[in-house]
Amino acid sequence: MSRNDTLFARSQTHIPGGVNSPVRAFRSVGGTPRFFERGVGAHVWDADGKRYIDYIGSWGPLILGHAHPDIVEAVCATARSGMSYGAPTEREAEMAETLCRLVPSLEMVRLTSSGTEATMSTVRLARGFTGRNRIVKFEGCYHGHSDSLLVKAGSGMLTFGHPDSAGVPAELAAHTLVLQYNDIEGVKRVFAEMGDTIAAIIVEPVVGNMNLVAPEPGFLETLREVCTKHGSVLIFDEVMTGFRVALGGAQALYGVKPDLSTFGKVVGGGMPLAVFGGRADIMKHLAPLGPVYQAGTLSGNPVAVAAGLAQLKHLEKPGFHAALTATTRALVDGVVAAAKGAGITFSGQSVGGMFGFYFSAAIPKSYPEVMSADRERFNRFFHHMLDAGIYLAPSAFEAGFVSAAHTEQDVAETVAAARKAFATLA
Ligand SMILES: *Cc1c(COP(=O)(O)O)cnc(C)c1O
């Protein structure tokens, strides 16, 4: 029996499903999750000592790869002088200045410990600022697991949301309208009808939580237009895209400025750190300046902030994102060509250091299109790749991530493994 199996069996006794976040349990693809013991650069080693090329990177944070020496050093040096004070530190000011310099829409920021807290706080802030309750989200976008955002579409055109989890009150979910991503006309229709009652739109400017879905030309611009016209707050959830699709995030890449945005994952360099921020006139509604309450014992944790700053320094080097984008594109081109060679229906795309592989002929533009891909075929592909030492996300509905540590050799190995996997699927 493999040690992964033993550890999984042991973990399930005292941890629901054996994992601390559901997708890690491999339920969608079947089989035993790998328990990791070590990561260096683009590679991870599991409990049996097997090596993998890692395309998850802790679900996005590790844009420099595992255990980057500068980040490890920043963490150790900072920890030696104290893990946490629950009081302000100079590093938090430095982090806030750095973020406001790098991201176009940021004038003020607040630090939190998770992306969920950041998005939850922006929704409360938007409601407090506008005095309205309704929010708009898009099916397939994930914004963390707070009640107002764990909502799915109901039936019909004007979709008042339904709880997407037991335990979310229907009364609360009803304040969330769920529309289709890239549906420009749907957005216009809802705002024409009830725009003046909508506190905010929250959106992933590039979606990475229903595989990878990119915005169609005009979609983000339309969101900006209707929010400006109706006095609603436009929130870009850049927890995944921030510092990954471009240094200034998707808002820099597409040239659309939100009122508020959220960051996580990359911003903490692998430590628990997230951010929300934006227009100063809105941010000044937060306590202690204003009436919207928000807080956190470990918010702005010195070790996490030091790790984040150490990572961001590397991303500011000229050419960083151009190189990351080129590596990611080479990976996608190679795997798509391998599928074509084997006659498999398959497509792929990347935005910066994020990529999507689809077992469908066309690249999907919305949730129903993503769901129409051949899931069973993905699962077989996933397990072939895993056996070959390629660690992809264990679900057909997650994006993949490349780091600066991935080399041409890693990409070549991955493409070779994909060629073999596709041959068995044909
Ligand atoms: C990961 C993610 C979140 C949630 O962040 P956590 O740190 O897991 O709470 C929110 N929004 C998006 C777009 C994400 O990808």
GROMACS .gro file of C-alpha atoms and ligand atoms in nm:
model
  441
    1MET     CA    1   0.000   0.000   0.000
    2SER     CA    2   0.130   0.346  -0.082
    3ARG     CA    3   0.194   0.591   0.202
    4ASN     CA    4  -0.052   0.826   0.031
    5ASP     CA    5  -0.325   0.566   0.088
    6THR     CA    6  -0.222   0.513   0.450
    7LEU     CA    7  -0.215   0.885   0.523
    8PHE     CA    8  -0.548   0.941   0.348
    9ALA     CA    9  -0.712   0.666   0.554
   10ARG     CA   10  -0.564   0.811   0.873
   11SER     CA   11  -0.670   1.170   0.790
   12GLN     CA   12  -1.030   1.070   0.726
   13THR     CA   13  -1.081   0.967   1.087
   14HIS     CA   14  -1.060   1.318   1.228
   15ILE     CA   15  -1.087   1.548   0.923
   16PRO     CA   16  -1.410   1.544   0.717
   17GLY     CA   17  -1.316   1.380   0.387
   18GLY     CA   18  -0.954   1.376   0.502
   19VAL     CA   19  -0.891   1.728   0.366
   20ASN     CA   20  -0.913   2.089   0.477
   21SER     CA   21  -1.057   2.215   0.148
   22PRO     CA   22  -1.288   1.992  -0.061
   23VAL     CA   23  -1.125   1.985  -0.407
   24ARG     CA   24  -0.810   1.834  -0.253
   25ALA     CA   25  -1.001   1.511  -0.190
   26PHE     CA   26  -0.991   1.400  -0.560
   27ARG     CA   27  -1.368   1.331  -0.549
   28SER     CA   28  -1.416   1.461  -0.902
   29VAL     CA   29  -1.139   1.247  -1.059
   30GLY     CA   30  -1.141   0.952  -0.817
   31GLY     CA   31  -0.841   0.791  -0.652
   32THR     CA   32  -0.619   0.891  -0.361
   33PRO     CA   33  -0.497   1.246  -0.314
   34ARG     CA   34  -0.120   1.281  -0.304
   35PHE     CA   35   0.020   1.388   0.033
   36PHE     CA   36   0.314   1.619  -0.028
   37GLU     CA   37   0.632   1.631   0.173
   38ARG     CA   38   0.855   1.865  -0.019
   39GLY     CA   39   0.854   2.120  -0.297
   40VAL     CA   40   1.144   2.289  -0.476
   41GLY     CA   41   1.095   2.518  -0.775
   42ALA     CA   42   0.846   2.360  -1.018
   43HIS     CA   43   0.861   2.018  -0.852
   44VAL     CA   44   0.690   1.846  -0.558
   45TRP     CA   45   0.751   1.508  -0.395
   46ASP     CA   46   0.474   1.297  -0.242
   47ALA     CA   47   0.476   1.067   0.061
   48ASP     CA   48   0.610   0.780  -0.154
   49GLY     CA   49   0.900   0.993  -0.274
   50LYS     CA   50   0.754   1.025  -0.626
   51ARG     CA   51   0.834   1.350  -0.806
   52TYR     CA   52   0.578   1.558  -0.998
   53ILE     CA   53   0.592   1.869  -1.214
   54ASP     CA   54   0.343   2.089  -1.030
   55TYR     CA   55   0.086   2.291  -1.226
   56ILE     CA   56  -0.118   2.387  -0.921
   57GLY     CA   57   0.138   2.580  -0.720
   58SER     CA   58  -0.084   2.579  -0.409
   59TRP     CA   59  -0.374   2.693  -0.636
   60GLY     CA   60  -0.191   3.000  -0.758
   61PRO     CA   61   0.025   3.162  -0.489
   62LEU     CA   62   0.361   3.008  -0.583
   63ILE     CA   63   0.441   3.215  -0.891
   64LEU     CA   64   0.814   3.177  -0.821
   65GLY     CA   65   0.782   2.804  -0.754
   66HIS     CA   66   0.820   2.618  -0.424
   67ALA     CA   67   1.053   2.728  -0.144
   68HIS     CA   68   1.205   3.025  -0.324
   69PRO     CA   69   1.517   3.114  -0.120
   70ASP     CA   70   1.431   3.486  -0.089
   71ILE     CA   71   1.083   3.409   0.046
   72VAL     CA   72   1.210   3.141   0.284
   73GLU     CA   73   1.471   3.386   0.412
   74ALA     CA   74   1.213   3.665   0.457
   75VAL     CA   75   0.986   3.429   0.652
   76CYS     CA   76   1.261   3.297   0.881
   77ALA     CA   77   1.421   3.636   0.946
   78THR     CA   78   1.086   3.796   1.028
   79ALA     CA   79   0.966   3.510   1.248
   80ARG     CA   80   1.283   3.536   1.458
   81SER     CA   81   1.179   3.884   1.567
   82GLY     CA   82   0.819   3.794   1.647
   83MET     CA   83   0.534   3.607   1.478
   84SER     CA   84   0.252   3.853   1.540
   85TYR     CA   85   0.178   4.158   1.753
   86GLY     CA   86  -0.185   4.249   1.684
   87ALA     CA   87  -0.050   4.602   1.641
   88PRO     CA   88   0.065   4.794   1.332
   89THR     CA   89   0.411   4.742   1.181
   90GLU     CA   90   0.615   4.941   0.928
   91ARG     CA   91   0.601   4.651   0.681
   92GLU     CA   92   0.222   4.692   0.645
   93ALA     CA   93   0.271   5.053   0.533
   94GLU     CA   94   0.534   4.933   0.284
   95MET     CA   95   0.297   4.664   0.154
   96ALA     CA   96   0.011   4.915   0.117
   97GLU     CA   97   0.238   5.159  -0.071
   98THR     CA   98   0.365   4.880  -0.297
   99LEU     CA   99   0.013   4.760  -0.381
  100CYS     CA  100  -0.117   5.112  -0.454
  101ARG     CA  101   0.184   5.171  -0.682
  102LEU     CA  102   0.144   4.844  -0.875
  103VAL     CA  103  -0.235   4.818  -0.920
  104PRO     CA  104  -0.412   5.094  -1.118
  105SER     CA  105  -0.732   5.126  -0.911
  106LEU     CA  106  -0.586   5.103  -0.560
  107GLU     CA  107  -0.579   5.420  -0.349
  108MET     CA  108  -0.621   5.254  -0.009
  109VAL     CA  109  -0.605   4.891   0.097
  110ARG     CA  110  -0.675   4.671   0.395
  111LEU     CA  111  -0.503   4.338   0.458
  112THR     CA  112  -0.686   4.020   0.558
  113SER     CA  113  -0.580   3.657   0.602
  114SER     CA  114  -0.785   3.491   0.325
  115GLY     CA  115  -0.946   3.573  -0.007
  116THR     CA  116  -1.284   3.480   0.141
  117GLU     CA  117  -1.251   3.753   0.403
  118ALA     CA  118  -1.143   4.006   0.142
  119THR     CA  119  -1.440   3.942  -0.090
  120MET     CA  120  -1.688   3.921   0.199
  121SER     CA  121  -1.558   4.255   0.326
  122THR     CA  122  -1.589   4.427  -0.014
  123VAL     CA  123  -1.951   4.316  -0.039
  124ARG     CA  124  -2.029   4.455   0.306
  125LEU     CA  125  -1.842   4.774   0.224
  126ALA     CA  126  -2.029   4.818  -0.106
  127ARG     CA  127  -2.360   4.765   0.073
  128GLY     CA  128  -2.265   5.006   0.350
  129PHE     CA  129  -2.143   5.266   0.100
  130THR     CA  130  -2.447   5.253  -0.129
  131GLY     CA  131  -2.717   5.176   0.130
  132ARG     CA  132  -2.840   4.899  -0.107
  133ASN     CA  133  -2.859   4.522  -0.051
  134ARG     CA  134  -2.859   4.362  -0.396
  135ILE     CA  135  -2.543   4.230  -0.554
  136VAL     CA  136  -2.480   4.078  -0.896
  137LYS     CA  137  -2.249   3.782  -0.953
  138PHE     CA  138  -2.189   3.548  -1.246
  139GLU     CA  139  -2.250   3.175  -1.259
  140GLY     CA  140  -1.925   2.980  -1.228
  141CYS     CA  141  -1.730   3.264  -1.065
  142TYR     CA  142  -1.606   3.172  -0.717
  143HIS     CA  143  -1.553   3.442  -0.460
  144GLY     CA  144  -1.479   3.243  -0.148
  145HIS     CA  145  -1.730   3.074   0.079
  146SER     CA  146  -1.914   3.360   0.253
  147ASP     CA  147  -2.296   3.333   0.262
  148SER     CA  148  -2.382   3.610   0.014
  149LEU     CA  149  -2.143   3.471  -0.246
  150LEU     CA  150  -2.214   3.098  -0.216
  151VAL     CA  151  -2.514   3.141  -0.439
  152LYS     CA  152  -2.614   2.976  -0.767
  153ALA     CA  153  -2.851   3.070  -1.044
  154GLY     CA  154  -3.219   2.988  -1.013
  155SER     CA  155  -3.432   2.924  -1.320
  156GLY     CA  156  -3.562   3.194  -1.550
  157MET     CA  157  -3.408   3.504  -1.703
  158LEU     CA  158  -3.385   3.731  -1.401
  159THR     CA  159  -3.215   3.496  -1.169
  160PHE     CA  160  -3.254   3.570  -0.803
  161GLY     CA  161  -2.999   3.344  -0.645
  162HIS     CA  162  -3.049   3.019  -0.456
  163PRO     CA  163  -2.816   2.891  -0.183
  164ASP     CA  164  -2.528   2.688  -0.332
  165SER     CA  165  -2.466   2.523   0.006
  166ALA     CA  166  -2.674   2.392   0.290
  167GLY     CA  167  -2.665   2.646   0.571
  168VAL     CA  168  -2.696   2.956   0.353
  169PRO     CA  169  -3.033   3.122   0.429
  170ALA     CA  170  -3.253   3.151   0.116
  171GLU     CA  171  -3.350   3.504   0.229
  172LEU     CA  172  -2.987   3.608   0.207
  173ALA     CA  173  -2.922   3.434  -0.125
  174ALA     CA  174  -3.224   3.615  -0.271
  175HIS     CA  175  -3.027   3.942  -0.250
  176THR     CA  176  -2.773   3.800  -0.495
  177LEU     CA  177  -2.864   3.809  -0.866
  178VAL     CA  178  -2.680   3.547  -1.072
  179LEU     CA  179  -2.616   3.618  -1.442
  180GLN     CA  180  -2.416   3.442  -1.714
  181TYR     CA  181  -2.053   3.543  -1.761
  182ASN     CA  182  -1.994   3.735  -2.089
  183ASP     CA  183  -2.370   3.801  -2.127
  184ILE     CA  184  -2.351   4.172  -2.205
  185GLU     CA  185  -2.721   4.201  -2.292
  186GLY     CA  186  -2.823   4.023  -1.970
  187VAL     CA  187  -2.625   4.275  -1.764
  188LYS     CA  188  -2.780   4.569  -1.948
  189ARG     CA  189  -3.130   4.427  -1.905
  190VAL     CA  190  -3.094   4.375  -1.529
  191PHE     CA  191  -2.949   4.722  -1.477
  192ALA     CA  192  -3.219   4.885  -1.691
  193GLU     CA  193  -3.479   4.717  -1.474
  194MET     CA  194  -3.332   4.751  -1.124
  195GLY     CA  195  -2.986   4.913  -1.148
  196ASP     CA  196  -3.069   5.174  -0.885
  197THR     CA  197  -3.120   4.898  -0.625
  198ILE     CA  198  -2.791   4.718  -0.695
  199ALA     CA  199  -2.506   4.777  -0.449
  200ALA     CA  200  -2.236   4.602  -0.649
  201ILE     CA  201  -2.126   4.373  -0.926
  202ILE     CA  202  -1.859   4.125  -0.819
  203VAL     CA  203  -1.673   3.944  -1.097
  204GLU     CA  204  -1.356   3.751  -1.171
  205PRO     CA  205  -1.217   3.966  -1.456
  206VAL     CA  206  -1.067   3.644  -1.595
  207VAL     CA  207  -1.244   3.343  -1.446
  208GLY     CA  208  -1.020   3.074  -1.301
  209ASN     CA  209  -1.281   2.883  -1.102
  210MET     CA  210  -1.478   2.720  -1.386
  211ASN     CA  211  -1.163   2.615  -1.565
  212LEU     CA  212  -1.028   2.928  -1.743
  213VAL     CA  213  -1.280   3.162  -1.907
  214ALA     CA  214  -1.163   3.492  -2.052
  215PRO     CA  215  -1.378   3.806  -2.086
  216GLU     CA  216  -1.517   3.877  -2.434
  217PRO     CA  217  -1.436   4.221  -2.576
  218GLY     CA  218  -1.680   4.472  -2.425
  219PHE     CA  219  -1.790   4.259  -2.127
  220LEU     CA  220  -1.577   4.424  -1.856
  221GLU     CA  221  -1.633   4.764  -2.018
  222THR     CA  222  -2.011   4.711  -1.997
  223LEU     CA  223  -1.984   4.627  -1.626
  224ARG     CA  224  -1.792   4.953  -1.575
  225GLU     CA  225  -2.051   5.151  -1.770
  226VAL     CA  226  -2.362   5.023  -1.591
  227CYS     CA  227  -2.201   5.061  -1.247
  228THR     CA  228  -2.097   5.419  -1.320
  229LYS     CA  229  -2.442   5.502  -1.457
  230HIS     CA  230  -2.634   5.353  -1.162
  231GLY     CA  231  -2.400   5.438  -0.875
  232SER     CA  232  -2.320   5.070  -0.812
  233VAL     CA  233  -1.978   4.954  -0.698
  234LEU     CA  234  -1.774   4.750  -0.947
  235ILE     CA  235  -1.570   4.485  -0.764
  236PHE     CA  236  -1.300   4.290  -0.948
  237ASP     CA  237  -1.214   3.974  -0.758
  238GLU     CA  238  -0.848   3.942  -0.854
  239VAL     CA  239  -0.762   3.689  -0.584
  240MET     CA  240  -0.645   3.457  -0.863
  241THR     CA  241  -0.559   3.698  -1.146
  242GLY     CA  242  -0.378   3.959  -0.935
  243PHE     CA  243  -0.003   3.977  -1.014
  244ARG     CA  244  -0.047   3.664  -1.229
  245VAL     CA  245  -0.204   3.771  -1.560
  246ALA     CA  246   0.000   4.095  -1.545
  247LEU     CA  247   0.186   4.289  -1.276
  248GLY     CA  248  -0.114   4.520  -1.229
  249GLY     CA  249  -0.365   4.232  -1.256
  250ALA     CA  250  -0.648   4.190  -1.506
  251GLN     CA  251  -0.749   4.554  -1.457
  252ALA     CA  252  -0.412   4.658  -1.603
  253LEU     CA  253  -0.425   4.393  -1.877
  254TYR     CA  254  -0.774   4.493  -1.999
  255GLY     CA  255  -0.763   4.861  -1.905
  256VAL     CA  256  -1.085   4.862  -1.701
  257LYS     CA  257  -1.075   5.024  -1.358
  258PRO     CA  258  -1.294   4.875  -1.083
  259ASP     CA  259  -1.402   5.072  -0.775
  260LEU     CA  260  -1.286   4.799  -0.537
  261SER     CA  261  -1.077   4.489  -0.591
  262THR     CA  262  -0.957   4.190  -0.396
  263PHE     CA  263  -0.623   4.008  -0.402
  264GLY     CA  264  -0.495   3.691  -0.242
  265LYS     CA  265  -0.291   3.388  -0.348
  266VAL     CA  266   0.017   3.548  -0.518
  267VAL     CA  267   0.012   3.851  -0.287
  268GLY     CA  268   0.114   3.637   0.013
  269GLY     CA  269   0.391   3.431  -0.147
  270GLY     CA  270   0.239   3.111  -0.003
  271MET     CA  271   0.149   3.256   0.338
  272PRO     CA  272  -0.210   3.341   0.445
  273LEU     CA  273  -0.250   3.697   0.321
  274ALA     CA  274  -0.515   3.874   0.114
  275VAL     CA  275  -0.610   4.232   0.036
  276PHE     CA  276  -0.906   4.444  -0.057
  277GLY     CA  277  -0.890   4.804  -0.163
  278GLY     CA  278  -0.978   5.069  -0.414
  279ARG     CA  279  -1.128   5.417  -0.416
  280ALA     CA  280  -1.032   5.613  -0.104
  281ASP     CA  281  -1.380   5.767  -0.069
  282ILE     CA  282  -1.527   5.416  -0.042
  283MET     CA  283  -1.248   5.269   0.175
  284LYS     CA  284  -1.295   5.554   0.425
  285HIS     CA  285  -1.633   5.401   0.514
  286LEU     CA  286  -1.445   5.125   0.699
  287ALA     CA  287  -1.406   5.128   1.078
  288PRO     CA  288  -1.246   5.313   1.253
  289LEU     CA  289  -1.308   5.596   1.001
  290GLY     CA  290  -1.660   5.492   0.906
  291PRO     CA  291  -1.959   5.276   0.996
  292VAL     CA  292  -1.868   4.951   0.810
  293TYR     CA  293  -1.711   4.703   1.052
  294GLN     CA  294  -1.423   4.478   0.948
  295ALA     CA  295  -1.135   4.336   1.152
  296GLY     CA  296  -0.888   4.048   1.199
  297THR     CA  297  -0.658   3.927   1.478
  298LEU     CA  298  -0.390   3.812   1.234
  299SER     CA  299  -0.462   4.069   0.958
  300GLY     CA  300  -0.137   4.211   0.821
  301ASN     CA  301   0.061   3.935   0.992
  302PRO     CA  302   0.431   4.034   0.979
  303VAL     CA  303   0.556   3.698   0.851
  304ALA     CA  304   0.292   3.682   0.576
  305VAL     CA  305   0.354   4.042   0.472
  306ALA     CA  306   0.731   3.983   0.459
  307ALA     CA  307   0.678   3.676   0.237
  308GLY     CA  308   0.447   3.872   0.008
  309LEU     CA  309   0.686   4.165  -0.025
  310ALA     CA  310   0.977   3.933  -0.101
  311GLN     CA  311   0.777   3.769  -0.381
  312LEU     CA  312   0.641   4.096  -0.527
  313LYS     CA  313   0.998   4.229  -0.562
  314HIS     CA  314   1.071   3.955  -0.816
  315LEU     CA  315   0.754   4.024  -1.013
  316GLU     CA  316   0.861   4.386  -1.063
  317LYS     CA  317   1.170   4.284  -1.258
  318PRO     CA  318   1.139   4.386  -1.624
  319GLY     CA  319   1.022   4.100  -1.843
  320PHE     CA  320   0.894   3.880  -1.560
  321HIS     CA  321   0.538   3.849  -1.688
  322ALA     CA  322   0.646   3.833  -2.054
  323ALA     CA  323   0.858   3.528  -1.974
  324LEU     CA  324   0.586   3.366  -1.760
  325THR     CA  325   0.330   3.428  -2.035
  326ALA     CA  326   0.563   3.274  -2.297
  327THR     CA  327   0.627   2.960  -2.088
  328THR     CA  328   0.254   2.916  -2.027
  329ARG     CA  329   0.175   2.964  -2.394
  330ALA     CA  330   0.442   2.710  -2.495
  331LEU     CA  331   0.284   2.457  -2.258
  332VAL     CA  332  -0.065   2.512  -2.401
  333ASP     CA  333   0.055   2.507  -2.764
  334GLY     CA  334   0.247   2.185  -2.701
  335VAL     CA  335  -0.040   2.003  -2.530
  336VAL     CA  336  -0.298   2.122  -2.787
  337ALA     CA  337  -0.070   2.003  -3.071
  338ALA     CA  338  -0.030   1.665  -2.896
  339ALA     CA  339  -0.410   1.626  -2.876
  340LYS     CA  340  -0.448   1.720  -3.240
  341GLY     CA  341  -0.184   1.464  -3.337
  342ALA     CA  342  -0.388   1.194  -3.162
  343GLY     CA  343  -0.718   1.316  -3.312
  344ILE     CA  344  -0.864   1.408  -2.971
  345THR     CA  345  -1.128   1.681  -2.941
  346PHE     CA  346  -0.946   1.930  -2.725
  347SER     CA  347  -0.869   2.301  -2.692
  348GLY     CA  348  -0.664   2.521  -2.464
  349GLN     CA  349  -0.575   2.881  -2.388
  350SER     CA  350  -0.372   3.087  -2.145
  351VAL     CA  351  -0.380   3.437  -1.999
  352GLY     CA  352  -0.046   3.535  -1.844
  353GLY     CA  353   0.055   3.256  -1.608
  354MET     CA  354  -0.290   3.084  -1.601
  355PHE     CA  355  -0.409   2.819  -1.844
  356GLY     CA  356  -0.715   2.613  -1.929
  357PHE     CA  357  -0.739   2.274  -2.103
  358TYR     CA  358  -1.080   2.169  -2.235
  359PHE     CA  359  -1.205   1.840  -2.375
  360SER     CA  360  -1.426   2.035  -2.614
  361ALA     CA  361  -1.373   2.164  -2.968
  362ALA     CA  362  -1.425   2.531  -2.883
  363ILE     CA  363  -1.287   2.735  -2.595
  364PRO     CA  364  -1.580   2.795  -2.354
  365LYS     CA  365  -1.708   3.145  -2.282
  366SER     CA  366  -1.957   3.076  -2.002
  367TYR     CA  367  -2.051   2.823  -1.735
  368PRO     CA  368  -2.291   2.610  -1.948
  369GLU     CA  369  -2.020   2.585  -2.217
  370VAL     CA  370  -1.761   2.478  -1.959
  371MET     CA  371  -1.999   2.215  -1.824
  372SER     CA  372  -2.052   2.064  -2.170
  373ALA     CA  373  -1.687   1.945  -2.192
  374ASP     CA  374  -1.612   1.570  -2.176
  375ARG     CA  375  -1.551   1.520  -1.804
  376GLU     CA  376  -1.496   1.145  -1.818
  377ARG     CA  377  -1.219   1.191  -2.074
  378PHE     CA  378  -1.056   1.459  -1.860
  379ASN     CA  379  -1.052   1.222  -1.564
  380ARG     CA  380  -0.872   0.953  -1.762
  381PHE     CA  381  -0.627   1.211  -1.896
  382PHE     CA  382  -0.568   1.340  -1.543
  383HIS     CA  383  -0.475   0.996  -1.409
  384HIS     CA  384  -0.243   0.919  -1.703
  385MET     CA  385  -0.064   1.248  -1.639
  386LEU     CA  386  -0.048   1.189  -1.264
  387ASP     CA  387   0.110   0.846  -1.319
  388ALA     CA  388   0.361   1.013  -1.552
  389GLY     CA  389   0.456   1.261  -1.279
  390ILE     CA  390   0.252   1.560  -1.399
  391TYR     CA  391   0.037   1.716  -1.126
  392LEU     CA  392  -0.266   1.890  -1.280
  393ALA     CA  393  -0.569   2.020  -1.090
  394PRO     CA  394  -0.785   1.718  -0.992
  395SER     CA  395  -1.096   1.855  -1.164
  396ALA     CA  396  -1.199   1.946  -1.519
  397PHE     CA  397  -1.328   2.275  -1.379
  398GLU     CA  398  -1.012   2.432  -1.242
  399ALA     CA  399  -0.753   2.649  -1.414
  400GLY     CA  400  -0.383   2.557  -1.409
  401PHE     CA  401  -0.084   2.762  -1.301
  402VAL     CA  402   0.271   2.800  -1.428
  403SER     CA  403   0.554   2.948  -1.223
  404ALA     CA  404   0.876   3.123  -1.317
  405ALA     CA  405   1.056   2.807  -1.201
  406HIS     CA  406   0.905   2.595  -1.483
  407THR     CA  407   1.175   2.538  -1.744
  408GLU     CA  408   1.166   2.443  -2.112
  409GLN     CA  409   1.263   2.094  -1.994
  410ASP     CA  410   0.957   2.080  -1.763
  411VAL     CA  411   0.732   2.188  -2.050
  412ALA     CA  412   0.889   1.934  -2.287
  413GLU     CA  413   0.841   1.653  -2.031
  414THR     CA  414   0.479   1.757  -1.982
  415VAL     CA  415   0.406   1.765  -2.355
  416ALA     CA  416   0.569   1.423  -2.400
  417ALA     CA  417   0.352   1.282  -2.119
  418ALA     CA  418   0.042   1.441  -2.275
  419ARG     CA  419   0.125   1.283  -2.612
  420LYS     CA  420   0.130   0.938  -2.450
  421ALA     CA  421  -0.186   1.007  -2.250
  422PHE     CA  422  -0.379   1.124  -2.558
  423ALA     CA  423  -0.266   0.815  -2.749
  424THR     CA  424  -0.436   0.593  -2.489
  425LEU     CA  425  -0.756   0.803  -2.505
  426ALA     CA  426  -0.788   0.793  -2.883
  427LIG     C1  427  -0.923   3.140  -0.419
  427LIG     C2  428  -1.023   3.244  -0.450
  427LIG     C3  429  -1.098   3.307  -0.349
  427LIG     C4  430  -1.096   3.261  -0.206
  427LIG     O1  431  -0.973   3.282  -0.146
  427LIG     P1  432  -0.937   3.195  -0.014
  427LIG     O2  433  -0.804   3.248   0.025
  427LIG     O3  434  -0.936   3.053  -0.059
  427LIG     O4  435  -1.043   3.223   0.086
  427LIG     C5  436  -1.181   3.411  -0.385
  427LIG     N1  437  -1.189   3.453  -0.512
  427LIG     C6  438  -1.119   3.394  -0.611
  427LIG     C7  439  -1.132   3.447  -0.751
  427LIG     C8  440  -1.035   3.288  -0.584
  427LIG     O5  441  -0.970   3.228  -0.684
   0.00000   0.00000   0.00000
